């Protein structure tokens, strides 16, 4: 299930009403879409035709620690955009990011730490025989 699907299901709506999504060659949104889940590349493409992101009030960038060329370029563009769009809110999210680094980059932006639950994992041991036989089925050692 995608994030967009989960959100519209929890809101009791159909996809494409107030919630939509857009990825490379696929998407669904309507005239009443107010929340659009999209990739970094899609947002960069929109910035080509709309340098101020008119009509956008919030940008959430999840898993920002998974940095690549698109993500780094997006951060540069957004840093330049924020002084022109004082009403625009940027939220960077990650479970493992160095928050101080990003806060400093954006001029001392406030940070919020939301503690997460710790889930205990089960430790499973494979038998030596199944490990080296090449016949591991996923049920060995349980």
GROMACS .gro file of C-alpha atoms in nm:
model
  142
    1UNK     CA    1   0.000   0.000   0.000
    2UNK     CA    2   0.138   0.342  -0.092
    3UNK     CA    3   0.131   0.635   0.147
    4UNK     CA    4  -0.132   0.807  -0.069
    5UNK     CA    5  -0.352   0.496  -0.058
    6UNK     CA    6  -0.322   0.472   0.318
    7UNK     CA    7  -0.406   0.839   0.374
    8UNK     CA    8  -0.712   0.843   0.147
    9UNK     CA    9  -0.834   0.515   0.295
   10UNK     CA   10  -0.803   0.653   0.649
   11UNK     CA   11  -0.994   0.963   0.540
   12UNK     CA   12  -1.267   0.754   0.379
   13UNK     CA   13  -1.213   0.904   0.035
   14UNK     CA   14  -1.136   0.787  -0.314
   15UNK     CA   15  -0.793   0.847  -0.458
   16UNK     CA   16  -0.789   1.156  -0.679
   17UNK     CA   17  -1.038   1.356  -0.475
   18UNK     CA   18  -0.856   1.566  -0.215
   19UNK     CA   19  -0.554   1.331  -0.214
   20UNK     CA   20  -0.348   1.238  -0.516
   21UNK     CA   21  -0.008   1.116  -0.622
   22UNK     CA   22   0.235   1.166  -0.907
   23UNK     CA   23   0.537   0.955  -0.994
   24UNK     CA   24   0.735   0.937  -1.316
   25UNK     CA   25   0.480   0.800  -1.566
   26UNK     CA   26   0.181   0.756  -1.341
   27UNK     CA   27  -0.042   0.973  -1.130
   28UNK     CA   28  -0.390   1.050  -1.015
   29UNK     CA   29  -0.523   1.383  -0.902
   30UNK     CA   30  -0.828   1.593  -0.958
   31UNK     CA   31  -0.934   1.955  -0.952
   32UNK     CA   32  -1.001   1.928  -0.577
   33UNK     CA   33  -0.669   1.763  -0.488
   34UNK     CA   34  -0.509   1.949  -0.198
   35UNK     CA   35  -0.254   1.689  -0.088
   36UNK     CA   36  -0.025   1.551  -0.357
   37UNK     CA   37   0.232   1.284  -0.286
   38UNK     CA   38   0.512   1.307  -0.540
   39UNK     CA   39   0.875   1.225  -0.600
   40UNK     CA   40   1.162   1.470  -0.570
   41UNK     CA   41   1.194   1.466  -0.949
   42UNK     CA   42   0.829   1.564  -0.995
   43UNK     CA   43   0.869   1.856  -0.756
   44UNK     CA   44   1.185   1.969  -0.938
   45UNK     CA   45   0.997   1.949  -1.269
   46UNK     CA   46   0.719   2.167  -1.128
   47UNK     CA   47   0.977   2.421  -1.015
   48UNK     CA   48   1.085   2.459  -1.379
   49UNK     CA   49   0.747   2.605  -1.473
   50UNK     CA   50   0.650   2.755  -1.134
   51UNK     CA   51   0.956   2.900  -0.961
   52UNK     CA   52   0.754   3.017  -0.659
   53UNK     CA   53   0.540   2.704  -0.623
   54UNK     CA   54   0.227   2.917  -0.620
   55UNK     CA   55  -0.059   2.744  -0.440
   56UNK     CA   56   0.174   2.517  -0.242
   57UNK     CA   57   0.166   2.576   0.132
   58UNK     CA   58   0.370   2.286   0.271
   59UNK     CA   59   0.645   2.061   0.140
   60UNK     CA   60   0.728   1.742   0.328
   61UNK     CA   61   1.048   1.568   0.222
   62UNK     CA   62   1.065   1.224   0.380
   63UNK     CA   63   1.377   1.009   0.414
   64UNK     CA   64   1.597   1.312   0.347
   65UNK     CA   65   1.899   1.115   0.470
   66UNK     CA   66   1.879   0.916   0.145
   67UNK     CA   67   2.055   1.196  -0.032
   68UNK     CA   68   2.123   1.200  -0.401
   69UNK     CA   69   2.174   1.459  -0.670
   70UNK     CA   70   1.800   1.538  -0.698
   71UNK     CA   71   1.755   1.571  -0.322
   72UNK     CA   72   2.061   1.794  -0.279
   73UNK     CA   73   1.956   2.015  -0.570
   74UNK     CA   74   1.602   2.038  -0.430
   75UNK     CA   75   1.740   2.157  -0.095
   76UNK     CA   76   1.945   2.427  -0.270
   77UNK     CA   77   1.641   2.549  -0.468
   78UNK     CA   78   1.413   2.542  -0.162
   79UNK     CA   79   1.668   2.735   0.046
   80UNK     CA   80   1.661   3.008  -0.220
   81UNK     CA   81   1.280   2.995  -0.241
   82UNK     CA   82   1.196   3.021   0.130
   83UNK     CA   83   1.294   3.391   0.171
   84UNK     CA   84   1.060   3.479  -0.121
   85UNK     CA   85   0.777   3.259   0.012
   86UNK     CA   86   0.754   3.336   0.384
   87UNK     CA   87   0.423   3.145   0.395
   88UNK     CA   88   0.577   2.821   0.262
   89UNK     CA   89   0.653   2.556   0.524
   90UNK     CA   90   0.930   2.300   0.465
   91UNK     CA   91   0.940   1.986   0.675
   92UNK     CA   92   1.237   1.751   0.639
   93UNK     CA   93   1.190   1.407   0.789
   94UNK     CA   94   1.412   1.111   0.858
   95UNK     CA   95   1.462   0.852   1.127
   96UNK     CA   96   1.840   0.872   1.096
   97UNK     CA   97   1.935   1.219   0.974
   98UNK     CA   98   2.176   1.458   1.139
   99UNK     CA   99   1.915   1.719   1.227
  100UNK     CA  100   2.174   1.979   1.332
  101UNK     CA  101   2.331   1.973   0.985
  102UNK     CA  102   2.000   2.046   0.811
  103UNK     CA  103   1.889   2.299   1.074
  104UNK     CA  104   2.212   2.493   1.031
  105UNK     CA  105   2.183   2.480   0.651
  106UNK     CA  106   1.841   2.644   0.676
  107UNK     CA  107   1.962   2.921   0.909
  108UNK     CA  108   1.885   2.761   1.245
  109UNK     CA  109   1.547   2.615   1.153
  110UNK     CA  110   1.362   2.462   1.448
  111UNK     CA  111   1.386   2.088   1.505
  112UNK     CA  112   1.127   1.853   1.646
  113UNK     CA  113   1.221   1.511   1.777
  114UNK     CA  114   0.938   1.261   1.784
  115UNK     CA  115   1.034   0.950   1.976
  116UNK     CA  116   0.944   0.628   1.805
  117UNK     CA  117   0.853   0.291   1.939
  118UNK     CA  118   1.121   0.030   1.965
  119UNK     CA  119   1.013  -0.304   1.828
  120UNK     CA  120   1.196  -0.611   1.945
  121UNK     CA  121   1.304  -0.841   1.670
  122UNK     CA  122   1.326  -1.217   1.692
  123UNK     CA  123   1.668  -1.373   1.656
  124UNK     CA  124   1.659  -1.678   1.432
  125UNK     CA  125   1.949  -1.914   1.382
  126UNK     CA  126   1.997  -2.117   1.067
  127UNK     CA  127   2.140  -2.460   1.090
  128UNK     CA  128   2.485  -2.493   0.939
  129UNK     CA  129   2.347  -2.749   0.697
  130UNK     CA  130   2.073  -2.524   0.555
  131UNK     CA  131   2.305  -2.225   0.537
  132UNK     CA  132   2.567  -2.396   0.323
  133UNK     CA  133   2.342  -2.626   0.125
  134UNK     CA  134   2.191  -2.346  -0.083
  135UNK     CA  135   1.845  -2.478   0.004
  136UNK     CA  136   1.739  -2.211   0.253
  137UNK     CA  137   1.360  -2.182   0.238
  138UNK     CA  138   1.296  -1.913   0.495
  139UNK     CA  139   1.140  -2.163   0.736
  140UNK     CA  140   1.462  -2.327   0.851
  141UNK     CA  141   1.565  -2.266   1.208
  142UNK     CA  142   1.222  -2.151   1.329
   0.00000   0.00000   0.00000
